mmCIF file of C-alpha atoms and ligand atoms in Angstrom:
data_model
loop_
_atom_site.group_PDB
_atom_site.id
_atom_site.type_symbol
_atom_site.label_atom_id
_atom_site.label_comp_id
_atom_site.label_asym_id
_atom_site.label_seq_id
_atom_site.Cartn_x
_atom_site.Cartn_y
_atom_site.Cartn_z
ATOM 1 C CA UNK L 234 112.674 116.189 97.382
ATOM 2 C CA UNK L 235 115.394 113.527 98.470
ATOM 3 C CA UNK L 236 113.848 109.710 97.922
ATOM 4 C CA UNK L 237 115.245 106.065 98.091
ATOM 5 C CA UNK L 238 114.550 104.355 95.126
ATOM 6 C CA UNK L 239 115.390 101.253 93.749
ATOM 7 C CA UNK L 240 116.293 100.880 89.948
ATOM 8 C CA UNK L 241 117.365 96.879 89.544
ATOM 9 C CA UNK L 242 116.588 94.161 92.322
ATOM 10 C CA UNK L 243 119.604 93.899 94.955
ATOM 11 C CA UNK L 244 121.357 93.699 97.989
ATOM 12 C CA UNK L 245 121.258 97.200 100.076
ATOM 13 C CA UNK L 246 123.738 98.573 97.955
ATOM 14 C CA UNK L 247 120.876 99.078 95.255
ATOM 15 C CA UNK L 248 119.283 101.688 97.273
ATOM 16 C CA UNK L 249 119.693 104.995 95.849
ATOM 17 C CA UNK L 250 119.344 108.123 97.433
ATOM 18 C CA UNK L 251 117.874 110.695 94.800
ATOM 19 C CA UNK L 252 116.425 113.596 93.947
ATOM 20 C CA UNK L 253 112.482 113.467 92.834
ATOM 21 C CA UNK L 254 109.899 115.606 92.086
ATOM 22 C CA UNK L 255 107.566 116.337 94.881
ATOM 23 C CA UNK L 256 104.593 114.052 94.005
ATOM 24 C CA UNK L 257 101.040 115.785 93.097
ATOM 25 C CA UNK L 258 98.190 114.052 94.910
ATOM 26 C CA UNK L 259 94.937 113.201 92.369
ATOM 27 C CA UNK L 260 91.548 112.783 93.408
ATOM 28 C CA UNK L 261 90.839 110.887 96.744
ATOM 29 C CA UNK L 262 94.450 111.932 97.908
ATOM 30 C CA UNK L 263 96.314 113.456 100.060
ATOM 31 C CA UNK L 264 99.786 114.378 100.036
ATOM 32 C CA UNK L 265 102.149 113.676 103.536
ATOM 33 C CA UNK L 266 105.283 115.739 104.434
ATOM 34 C CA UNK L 267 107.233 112.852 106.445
ATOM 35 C CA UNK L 268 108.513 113.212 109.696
ATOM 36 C CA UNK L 269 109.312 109.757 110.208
ATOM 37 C CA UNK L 270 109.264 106.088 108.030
ATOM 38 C CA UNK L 271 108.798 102.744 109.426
ATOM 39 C CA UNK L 272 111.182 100.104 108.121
ATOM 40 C CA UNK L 273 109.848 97.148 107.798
ATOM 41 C CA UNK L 274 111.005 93.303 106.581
ATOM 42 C CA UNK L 275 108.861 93.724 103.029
ATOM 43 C CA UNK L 276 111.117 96.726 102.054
ATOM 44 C CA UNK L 277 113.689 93.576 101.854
ATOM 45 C CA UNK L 278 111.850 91.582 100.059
ATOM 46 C CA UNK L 279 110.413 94.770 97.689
ATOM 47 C CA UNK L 280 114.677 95.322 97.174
ATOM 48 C CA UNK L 281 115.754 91.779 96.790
ATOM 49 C CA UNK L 282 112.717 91.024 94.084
ATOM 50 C CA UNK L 283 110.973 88.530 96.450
ATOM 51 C CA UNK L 284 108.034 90.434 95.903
ATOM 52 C CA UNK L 285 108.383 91.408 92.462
ATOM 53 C CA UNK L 286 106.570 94.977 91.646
ATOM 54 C CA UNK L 287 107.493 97.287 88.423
ATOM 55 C CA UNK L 288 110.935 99.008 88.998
ATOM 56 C CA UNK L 289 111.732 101.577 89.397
ATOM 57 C CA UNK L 290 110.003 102.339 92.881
ATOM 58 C CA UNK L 291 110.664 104.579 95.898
ATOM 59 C CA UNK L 292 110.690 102.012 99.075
ATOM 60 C CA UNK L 293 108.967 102.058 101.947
ATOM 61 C CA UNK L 294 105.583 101.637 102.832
ATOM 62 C CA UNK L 295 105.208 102.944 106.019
ATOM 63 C CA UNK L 296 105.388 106.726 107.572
ATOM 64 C CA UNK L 297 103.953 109.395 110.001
ATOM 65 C CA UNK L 298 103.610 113.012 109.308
ATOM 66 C CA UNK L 299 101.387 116.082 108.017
ATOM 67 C CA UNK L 300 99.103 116.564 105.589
ATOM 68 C CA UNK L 301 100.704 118.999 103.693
ATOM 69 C CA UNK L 302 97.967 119.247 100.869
ATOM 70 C CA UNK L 303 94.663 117.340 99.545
ATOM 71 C CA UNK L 304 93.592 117.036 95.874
ATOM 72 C CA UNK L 305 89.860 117.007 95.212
ATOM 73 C CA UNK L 306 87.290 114.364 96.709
ATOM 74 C CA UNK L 307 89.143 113.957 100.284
ATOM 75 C CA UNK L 308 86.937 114.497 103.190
ATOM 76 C CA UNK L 309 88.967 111.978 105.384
ATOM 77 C CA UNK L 310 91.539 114.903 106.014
ATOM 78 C CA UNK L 311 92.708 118.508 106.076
ATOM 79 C CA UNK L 312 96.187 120.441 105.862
ATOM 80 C CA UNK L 313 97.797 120.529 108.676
ATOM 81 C CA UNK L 314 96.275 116.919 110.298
ATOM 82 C CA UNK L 315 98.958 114.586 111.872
ATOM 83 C CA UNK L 316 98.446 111.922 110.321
ATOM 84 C CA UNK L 317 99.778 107.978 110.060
ATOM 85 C CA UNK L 318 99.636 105.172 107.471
ATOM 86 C CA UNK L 319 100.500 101.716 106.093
ATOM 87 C CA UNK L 320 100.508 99.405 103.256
ATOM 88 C CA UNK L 321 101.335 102.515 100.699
ATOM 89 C CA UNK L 322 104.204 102.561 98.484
ATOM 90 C CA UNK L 323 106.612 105.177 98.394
ATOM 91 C CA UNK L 324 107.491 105.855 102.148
ATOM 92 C CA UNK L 325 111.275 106.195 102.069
ATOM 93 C CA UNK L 326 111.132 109.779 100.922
ATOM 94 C CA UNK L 327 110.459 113.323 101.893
ATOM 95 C CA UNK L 328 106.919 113.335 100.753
ATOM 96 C CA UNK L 329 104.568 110.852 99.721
ATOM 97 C CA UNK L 330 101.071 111.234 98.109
ATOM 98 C CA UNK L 331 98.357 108.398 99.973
ATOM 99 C CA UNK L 332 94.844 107.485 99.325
ATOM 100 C CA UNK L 333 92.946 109.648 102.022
ATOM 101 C CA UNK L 334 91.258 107.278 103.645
ATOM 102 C CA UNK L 335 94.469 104.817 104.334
ATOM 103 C CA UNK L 336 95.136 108.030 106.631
ATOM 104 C CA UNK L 337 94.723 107.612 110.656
ATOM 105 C CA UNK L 338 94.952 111.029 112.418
ATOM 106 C CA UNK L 339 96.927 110.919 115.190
ATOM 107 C CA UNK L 340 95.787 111.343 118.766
ATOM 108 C CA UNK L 341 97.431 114.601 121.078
ATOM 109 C CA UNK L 342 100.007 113.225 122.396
ATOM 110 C CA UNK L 343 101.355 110.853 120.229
ATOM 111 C CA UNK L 344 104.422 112.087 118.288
ATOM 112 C CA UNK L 345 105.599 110.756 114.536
ATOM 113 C CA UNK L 346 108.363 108.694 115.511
ATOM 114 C CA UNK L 347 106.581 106.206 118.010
ATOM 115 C CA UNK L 348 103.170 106.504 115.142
ATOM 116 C CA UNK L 349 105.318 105.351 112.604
ATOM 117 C CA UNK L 350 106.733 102.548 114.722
ATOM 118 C CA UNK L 351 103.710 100.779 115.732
ATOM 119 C CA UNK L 352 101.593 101.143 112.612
ATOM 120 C CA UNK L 353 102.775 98.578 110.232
ATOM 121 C CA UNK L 354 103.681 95.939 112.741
ATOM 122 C CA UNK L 355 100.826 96.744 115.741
ATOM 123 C CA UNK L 356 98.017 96.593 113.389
ATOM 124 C CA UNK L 357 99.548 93.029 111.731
ATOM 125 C CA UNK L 358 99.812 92.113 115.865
ATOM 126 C CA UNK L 359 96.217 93.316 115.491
ATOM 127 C CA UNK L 360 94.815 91.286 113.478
ATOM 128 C CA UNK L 361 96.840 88.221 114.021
ATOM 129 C CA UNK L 362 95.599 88.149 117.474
ATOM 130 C CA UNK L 363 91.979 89.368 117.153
ATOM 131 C CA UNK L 364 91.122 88.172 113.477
ATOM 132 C CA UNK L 365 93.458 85.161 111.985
ATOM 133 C CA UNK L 366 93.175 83.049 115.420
ATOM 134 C CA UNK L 367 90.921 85.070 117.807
ATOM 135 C CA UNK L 368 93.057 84.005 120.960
ATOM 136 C CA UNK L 369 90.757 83.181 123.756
ATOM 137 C CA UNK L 370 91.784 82.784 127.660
ATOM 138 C CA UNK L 371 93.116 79.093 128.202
ATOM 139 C CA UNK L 372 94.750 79.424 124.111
ATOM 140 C CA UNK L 373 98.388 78.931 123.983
ATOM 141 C CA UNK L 374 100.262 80.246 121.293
ATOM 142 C CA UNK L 375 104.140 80.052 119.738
ATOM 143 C CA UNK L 376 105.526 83.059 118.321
ATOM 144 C CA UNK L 377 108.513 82.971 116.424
ATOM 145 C CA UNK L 378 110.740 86.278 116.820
ATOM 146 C CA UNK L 379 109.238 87.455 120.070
ATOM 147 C CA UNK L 380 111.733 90.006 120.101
ATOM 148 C CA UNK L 381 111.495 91.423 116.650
ATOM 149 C CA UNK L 382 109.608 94.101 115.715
ATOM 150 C CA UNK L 383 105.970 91.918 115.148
ATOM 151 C CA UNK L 384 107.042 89.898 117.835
ATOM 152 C CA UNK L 385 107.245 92.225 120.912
ATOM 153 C CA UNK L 386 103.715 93.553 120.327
ATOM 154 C CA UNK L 387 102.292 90.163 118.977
ATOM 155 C CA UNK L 388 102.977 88.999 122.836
ATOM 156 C CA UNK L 389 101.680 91.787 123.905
ATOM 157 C CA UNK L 390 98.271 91.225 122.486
ATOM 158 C CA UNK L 391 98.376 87.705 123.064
ATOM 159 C CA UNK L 392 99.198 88.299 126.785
ATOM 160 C CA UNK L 393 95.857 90.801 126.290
ATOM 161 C CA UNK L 394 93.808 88.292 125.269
ATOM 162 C CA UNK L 395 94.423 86.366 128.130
ATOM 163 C CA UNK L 396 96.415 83.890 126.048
ATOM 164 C CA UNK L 397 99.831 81.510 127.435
ATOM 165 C CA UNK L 398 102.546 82.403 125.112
ATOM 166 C CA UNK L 399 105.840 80.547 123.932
ATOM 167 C CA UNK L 400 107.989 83.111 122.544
ATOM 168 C CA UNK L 401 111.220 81.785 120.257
ATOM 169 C CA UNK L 402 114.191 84.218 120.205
ATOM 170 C CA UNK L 403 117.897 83.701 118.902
ATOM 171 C CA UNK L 404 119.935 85.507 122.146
ATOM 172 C CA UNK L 405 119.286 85.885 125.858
ATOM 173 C CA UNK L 406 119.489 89.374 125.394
ATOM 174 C CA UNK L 407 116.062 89.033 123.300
ATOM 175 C CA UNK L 408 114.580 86.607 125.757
ATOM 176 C CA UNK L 409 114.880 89.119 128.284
ATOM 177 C CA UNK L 410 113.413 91.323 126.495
ATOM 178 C CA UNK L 411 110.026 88.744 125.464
ATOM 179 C CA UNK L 412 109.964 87.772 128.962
ATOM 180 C CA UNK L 413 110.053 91.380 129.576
ATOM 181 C CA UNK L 414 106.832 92.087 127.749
ATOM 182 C CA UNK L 415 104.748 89.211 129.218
ATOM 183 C CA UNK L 416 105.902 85.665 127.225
ATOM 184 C CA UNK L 417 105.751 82.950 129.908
ATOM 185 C CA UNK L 418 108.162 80.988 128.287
ATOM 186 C CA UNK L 419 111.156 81.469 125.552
ATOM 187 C CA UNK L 420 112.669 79.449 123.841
ATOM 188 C CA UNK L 421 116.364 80.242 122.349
ATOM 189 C CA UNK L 422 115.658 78.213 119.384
ATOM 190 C CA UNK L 423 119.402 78.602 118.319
ATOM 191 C CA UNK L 424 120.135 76.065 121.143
ATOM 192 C CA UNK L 425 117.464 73.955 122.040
ATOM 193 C CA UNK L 426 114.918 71.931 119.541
ATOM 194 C CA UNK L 427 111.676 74.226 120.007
ATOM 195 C CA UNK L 428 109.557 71.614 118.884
ATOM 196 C CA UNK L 429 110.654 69.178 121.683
ATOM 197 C CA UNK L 430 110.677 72.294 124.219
ATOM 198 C CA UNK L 431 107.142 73.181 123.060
ATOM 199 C CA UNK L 432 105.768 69.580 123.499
ATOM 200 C CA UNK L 433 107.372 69.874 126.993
ATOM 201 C CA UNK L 434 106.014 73.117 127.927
ATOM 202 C CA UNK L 435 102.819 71.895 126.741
ATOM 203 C CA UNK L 436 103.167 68.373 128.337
ATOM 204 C CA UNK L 437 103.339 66.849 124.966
ATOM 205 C CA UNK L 438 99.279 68.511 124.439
ATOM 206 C CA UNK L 439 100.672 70.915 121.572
ATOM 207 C CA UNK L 440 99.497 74.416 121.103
ATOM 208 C CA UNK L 441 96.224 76.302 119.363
ATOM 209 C CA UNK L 442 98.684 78.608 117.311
ATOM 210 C CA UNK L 443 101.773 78.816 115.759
ATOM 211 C CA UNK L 444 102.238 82.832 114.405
ATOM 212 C CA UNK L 445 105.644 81.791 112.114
ATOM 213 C CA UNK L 446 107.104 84.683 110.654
ATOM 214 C CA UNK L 447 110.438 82.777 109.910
ATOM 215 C CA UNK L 448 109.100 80.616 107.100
ATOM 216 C CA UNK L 449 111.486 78.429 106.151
ATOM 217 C CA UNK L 450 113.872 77.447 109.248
ATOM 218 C CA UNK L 451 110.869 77.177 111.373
ATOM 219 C CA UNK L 452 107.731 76.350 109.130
ATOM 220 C CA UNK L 453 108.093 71.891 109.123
ATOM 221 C CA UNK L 454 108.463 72.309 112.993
ATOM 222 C CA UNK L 455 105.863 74.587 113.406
ATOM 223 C CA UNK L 456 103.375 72.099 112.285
ATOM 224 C CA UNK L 457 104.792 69.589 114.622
ATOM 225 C CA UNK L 458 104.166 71.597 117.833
ATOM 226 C CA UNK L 459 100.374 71.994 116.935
ATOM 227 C CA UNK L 460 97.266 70.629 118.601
ATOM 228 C CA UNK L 461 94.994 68.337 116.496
ATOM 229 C CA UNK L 462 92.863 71.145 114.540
ATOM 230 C CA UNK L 463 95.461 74.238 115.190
ATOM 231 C CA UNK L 464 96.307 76.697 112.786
ATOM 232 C CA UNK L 465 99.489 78.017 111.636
ATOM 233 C CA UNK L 466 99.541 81.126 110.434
ATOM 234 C CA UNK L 467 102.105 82.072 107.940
ATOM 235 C CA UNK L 468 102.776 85.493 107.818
ATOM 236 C CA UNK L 469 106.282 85.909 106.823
ATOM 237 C CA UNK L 470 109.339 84.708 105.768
ATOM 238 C CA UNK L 471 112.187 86.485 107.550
ATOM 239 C CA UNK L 472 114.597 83.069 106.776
ATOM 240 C CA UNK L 473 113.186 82.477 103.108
ATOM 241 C CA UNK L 474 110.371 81.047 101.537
ATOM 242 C CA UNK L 475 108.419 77.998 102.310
ATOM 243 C CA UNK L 476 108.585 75.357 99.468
ATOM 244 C CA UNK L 477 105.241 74.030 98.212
ATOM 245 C CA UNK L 478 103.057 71.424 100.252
ATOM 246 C CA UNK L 479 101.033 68.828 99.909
ATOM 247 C CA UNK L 480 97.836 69.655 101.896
ATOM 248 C CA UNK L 481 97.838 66.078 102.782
ATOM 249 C CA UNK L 482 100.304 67.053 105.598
ATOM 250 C CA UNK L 483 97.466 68.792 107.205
ATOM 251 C CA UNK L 484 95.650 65.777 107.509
ATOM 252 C CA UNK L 485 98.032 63.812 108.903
ATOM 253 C CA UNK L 486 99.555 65.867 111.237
ATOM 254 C CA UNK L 487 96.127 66.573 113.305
ATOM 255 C CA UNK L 488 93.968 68.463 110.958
ATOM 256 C CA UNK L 489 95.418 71.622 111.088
ATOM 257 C CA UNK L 490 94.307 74.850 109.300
ATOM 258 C CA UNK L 491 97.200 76.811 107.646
ATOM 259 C CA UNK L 492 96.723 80.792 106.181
ATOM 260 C CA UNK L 493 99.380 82.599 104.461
ATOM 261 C CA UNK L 494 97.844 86.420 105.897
ATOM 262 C CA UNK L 495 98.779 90.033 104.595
ATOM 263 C CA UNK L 496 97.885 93.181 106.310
ATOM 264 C CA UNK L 497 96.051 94.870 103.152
ATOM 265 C CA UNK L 498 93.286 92.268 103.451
ATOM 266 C CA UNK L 499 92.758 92.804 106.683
ATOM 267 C CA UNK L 500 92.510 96.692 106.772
ATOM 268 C CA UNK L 501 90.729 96.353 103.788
ATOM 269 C CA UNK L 502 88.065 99.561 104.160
ATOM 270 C CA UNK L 503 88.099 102.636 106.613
ATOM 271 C CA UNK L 504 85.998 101.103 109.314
ATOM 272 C CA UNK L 505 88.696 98.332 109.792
ATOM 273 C CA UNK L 506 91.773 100.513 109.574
ATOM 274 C CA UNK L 507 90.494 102.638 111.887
ATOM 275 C CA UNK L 508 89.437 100.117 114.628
ATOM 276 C CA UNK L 509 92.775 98.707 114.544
ATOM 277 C CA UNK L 510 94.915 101.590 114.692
ATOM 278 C CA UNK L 511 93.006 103.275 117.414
ATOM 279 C CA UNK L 512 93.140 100.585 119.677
ATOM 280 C CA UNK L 513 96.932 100.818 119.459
ATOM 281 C CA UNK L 514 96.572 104.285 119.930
ATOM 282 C CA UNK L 515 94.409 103.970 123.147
ATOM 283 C CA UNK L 516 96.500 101.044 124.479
ATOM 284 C CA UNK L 517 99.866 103.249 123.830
ATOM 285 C CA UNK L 518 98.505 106.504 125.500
ATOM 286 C CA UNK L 519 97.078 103.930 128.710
ATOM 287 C CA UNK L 520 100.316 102.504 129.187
ATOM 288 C CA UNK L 521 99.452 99.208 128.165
ATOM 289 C CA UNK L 522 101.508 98.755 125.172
ATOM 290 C CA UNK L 523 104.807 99.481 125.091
ATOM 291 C CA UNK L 524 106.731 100.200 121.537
ATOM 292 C CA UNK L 525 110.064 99.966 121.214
ATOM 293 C CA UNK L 526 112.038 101.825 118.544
ATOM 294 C CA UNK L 527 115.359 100.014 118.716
ATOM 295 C CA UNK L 528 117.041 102.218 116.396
ATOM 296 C CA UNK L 529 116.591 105.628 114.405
ATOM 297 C CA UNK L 530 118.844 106.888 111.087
ATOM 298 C CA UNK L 531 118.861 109.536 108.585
ATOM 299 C CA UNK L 532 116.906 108.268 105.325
ATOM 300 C CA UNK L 533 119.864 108.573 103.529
ATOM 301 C CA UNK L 534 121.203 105.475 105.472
ATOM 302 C CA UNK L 535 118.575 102.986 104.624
ATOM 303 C CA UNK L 536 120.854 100.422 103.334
ATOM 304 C CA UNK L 537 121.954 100.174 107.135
ATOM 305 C CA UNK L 538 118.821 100.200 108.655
ATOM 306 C CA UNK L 539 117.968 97.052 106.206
ATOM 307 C CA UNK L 540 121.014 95.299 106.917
ATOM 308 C CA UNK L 541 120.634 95.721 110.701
ATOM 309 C CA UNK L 542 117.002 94.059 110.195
ATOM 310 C CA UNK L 543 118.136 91.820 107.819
ATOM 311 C CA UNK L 544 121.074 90.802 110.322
ATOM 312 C CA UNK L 545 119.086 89.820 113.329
ATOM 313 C CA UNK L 546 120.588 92.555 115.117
ATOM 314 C CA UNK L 547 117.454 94.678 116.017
ATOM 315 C CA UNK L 548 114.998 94.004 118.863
ATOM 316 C CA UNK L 549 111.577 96.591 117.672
ATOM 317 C CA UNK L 550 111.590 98.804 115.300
ATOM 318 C CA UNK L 551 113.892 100.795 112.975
ATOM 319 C CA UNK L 552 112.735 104.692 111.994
ATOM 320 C CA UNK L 553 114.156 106.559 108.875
ATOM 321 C CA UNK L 554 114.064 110.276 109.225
ATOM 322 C CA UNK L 555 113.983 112.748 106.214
HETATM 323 P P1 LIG X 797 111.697 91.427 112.828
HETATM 324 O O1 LIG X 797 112.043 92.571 113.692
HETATM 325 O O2 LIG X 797 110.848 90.342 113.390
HETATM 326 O O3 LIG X 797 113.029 90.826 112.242
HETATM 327 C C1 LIG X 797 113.084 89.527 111.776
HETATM 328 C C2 LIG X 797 113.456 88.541 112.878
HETATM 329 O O4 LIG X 797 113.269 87.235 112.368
HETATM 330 C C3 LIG X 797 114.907 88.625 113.292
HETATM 331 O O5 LIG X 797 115.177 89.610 114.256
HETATM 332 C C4 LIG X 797 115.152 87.230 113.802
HETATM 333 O O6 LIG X 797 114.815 87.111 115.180
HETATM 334 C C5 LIG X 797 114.171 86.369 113.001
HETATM 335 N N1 LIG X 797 114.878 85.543 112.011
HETATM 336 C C6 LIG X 797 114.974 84.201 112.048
HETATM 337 N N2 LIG X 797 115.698 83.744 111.044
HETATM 338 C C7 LIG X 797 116.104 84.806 110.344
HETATM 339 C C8 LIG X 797 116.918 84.964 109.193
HETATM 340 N N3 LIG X 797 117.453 83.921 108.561
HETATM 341 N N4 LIG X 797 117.149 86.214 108.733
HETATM 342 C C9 LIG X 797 116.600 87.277 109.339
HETATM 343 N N5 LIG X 797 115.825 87.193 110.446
HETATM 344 C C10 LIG X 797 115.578 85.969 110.946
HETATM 345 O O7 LIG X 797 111.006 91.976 111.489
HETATM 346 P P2 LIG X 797 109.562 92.593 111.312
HETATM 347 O O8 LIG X 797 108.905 92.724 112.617
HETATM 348 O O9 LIG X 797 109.658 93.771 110.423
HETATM 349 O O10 LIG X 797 108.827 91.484 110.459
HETATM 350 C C11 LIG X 797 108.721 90.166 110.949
HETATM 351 C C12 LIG X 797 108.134 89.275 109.900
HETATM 352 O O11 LIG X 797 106.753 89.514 109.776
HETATM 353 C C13 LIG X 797 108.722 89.417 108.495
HETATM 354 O O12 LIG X 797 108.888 88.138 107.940
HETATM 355 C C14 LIG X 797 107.663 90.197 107.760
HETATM 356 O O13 LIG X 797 107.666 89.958 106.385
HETATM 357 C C15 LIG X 797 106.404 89.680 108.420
HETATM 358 N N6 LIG X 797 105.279 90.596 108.339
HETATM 359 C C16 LIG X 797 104.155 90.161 107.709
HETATM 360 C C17 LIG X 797 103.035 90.929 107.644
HETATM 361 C C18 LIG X 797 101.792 90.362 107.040
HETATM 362 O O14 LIG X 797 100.740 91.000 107.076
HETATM 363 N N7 LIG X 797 101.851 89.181 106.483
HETATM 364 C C19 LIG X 797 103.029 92.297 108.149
HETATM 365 C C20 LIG X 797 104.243 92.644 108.876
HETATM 366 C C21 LIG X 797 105.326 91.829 108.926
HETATM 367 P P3 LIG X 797 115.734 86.097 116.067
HETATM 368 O O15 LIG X 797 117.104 86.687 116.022
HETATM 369 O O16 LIG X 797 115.121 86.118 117.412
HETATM 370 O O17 LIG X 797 115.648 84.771 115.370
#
């Protein structure tokens, strides 16, 4: 089978597309003929070394597809299931072999490409939303990157919740597109302070949240735009790593909780992972959440996809297909 693996830490031009063997599934797996990958910003920072695993690796770590054969122990699925996934290494191929139970089956109705687009980033919207800081009516929140690929869903479930959302966005064309899916107010944070334009939109109260996937460019003025006792929650670093603190900052600037999330933990057994994807899956097939694949491109163009995310360019999400 054809695969994109990487074989020394890099810029996109370390991707290699390859032929592999066709991986054998083991006990408690299944194996998944793909039909289509979710890219996603980790892939980057899997490439680049940023999160350092054992090379050499096939990328990716999301897809949607059919289970194409089981090995013993799996009573989670069958040959032949559509089927969905996250958090599982090897993605960016033509098949990949998954722990059964990471496996959602997917609803009539839903095709591959939009289940691979809303896995990965709806179920981190997910639990962001519902989990991390349980927004509650009256809540306002700031979300960096409303129009990224987390972003545009992240509103979306904050607008669900019955939350006021500030959305930050680098272009008009992307705060169209926030406002679009329900932010109240965006800021183009390449123009204006968003710290001052928060306090103002907040009449100087602060918000309950700050979701900060930017990390470094944003993180200091995240905390600034908090309530006394808000939370920031960490959960990327799309501009580069946060340098250490000193949790003294905390205390002076109001009290504030800070958590540094991953999706794993919080789709951590069956019961969980299936809660949270079929929610999307119910909200997608109602109408009431809208996914936007910005872009689609053979697998053996990867490298662009990445460099398109990696560029600011896209606005949702980015599909390999084998
Ligand atoms: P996005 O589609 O959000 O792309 C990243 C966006 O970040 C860009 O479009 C851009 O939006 C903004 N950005 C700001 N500064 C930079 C910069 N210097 N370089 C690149 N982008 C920048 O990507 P994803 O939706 O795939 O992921 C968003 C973030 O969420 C990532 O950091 C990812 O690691 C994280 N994540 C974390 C998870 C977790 O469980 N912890 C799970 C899923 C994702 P703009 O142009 O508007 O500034």
């Amino acid at each position: 089978m054809r695969a994109i693996r990487v074989h020394r830490f890099g810029g996109p031009e370390v991707l290699s597309y390859e032929e592999v063997p066709i991986p054998e599934p083991g006990p408690g797996e299944a194996r998944v003929k793909i039909e289509a990958v979710g890219v996603n910003f980790i892939d980057i920072y899997h490439r680049t070394g940023q999160y350092r695993g054992l090379l050499p690796i096939t990328l990716g770590v999301e897809a949607a597809g059919v289970v194409d054969t089981v090995g013993p122990e799996v009573s989670e699925v069958r040959p032949g299931d559509r089927v969905a996934y996250a958090t599982q290494q090897g993605s960016y191929a033509e098949y990949a072999v998954v722990p059964a139970w990471k496996l959602v089956p997917l609803p009539e109705g839903l095709d591959s490409r939009q289940a691979a687009a809303v896995m990965l980033q709806g179920m981190t919207a997910h639990y962001l939303t519902h989990s991390t800081y349980p927004l509650r009516p009256g809540d306002t929140a700031l979300v960096h990157a409303a129009a990224g690929g987390v972003g545009l869903l992240l509103v979306q479930m904050a607008k669900r919740r019955g939350a006021r959302v500030i959305g930050t966005v680098s272009t008009e064309e992307k705060a169209r597109l926030a406002r679009q899916v329900g932010a109240d107010e965006v800021i183009l944070y390449t123009q204006a302070d968003f710290e001052a334009e928060t306090k103002r939109l907040t009449e100087g109260k602060g918000v309950n949240v700050v979701y900060d996937s930017v990390g470094k460019a944003t993180f200091d003025q995240s905390l600034n735009c908090l309530k006394p006792r808000g939370m920031i929650v960490l959960f990327g670093q799309s501009s580069g790593a946060v340098p250490p603190l000193d949790p003294q900052v905390l205390n002076i600037k109001g009290s504030l909780f800070l958590t540094r999330p991953l999706l794993a933990h919080y789709i951590a057994d069956r019961a969980e992972l299936l809660w949270r994807a079929n929610d999307l899956f119910k909200w997608m097939a109602a109408g009431e959440l809208s996914v936007r694949i910005d872009r689609t491109f053979p697998l053996a163009e990867a490298a662009a996809a990445q460099r398109a995310l990696a560029s600011r360019q896209t606005m949702g999400k980015l599909l390999l297909i084998p």
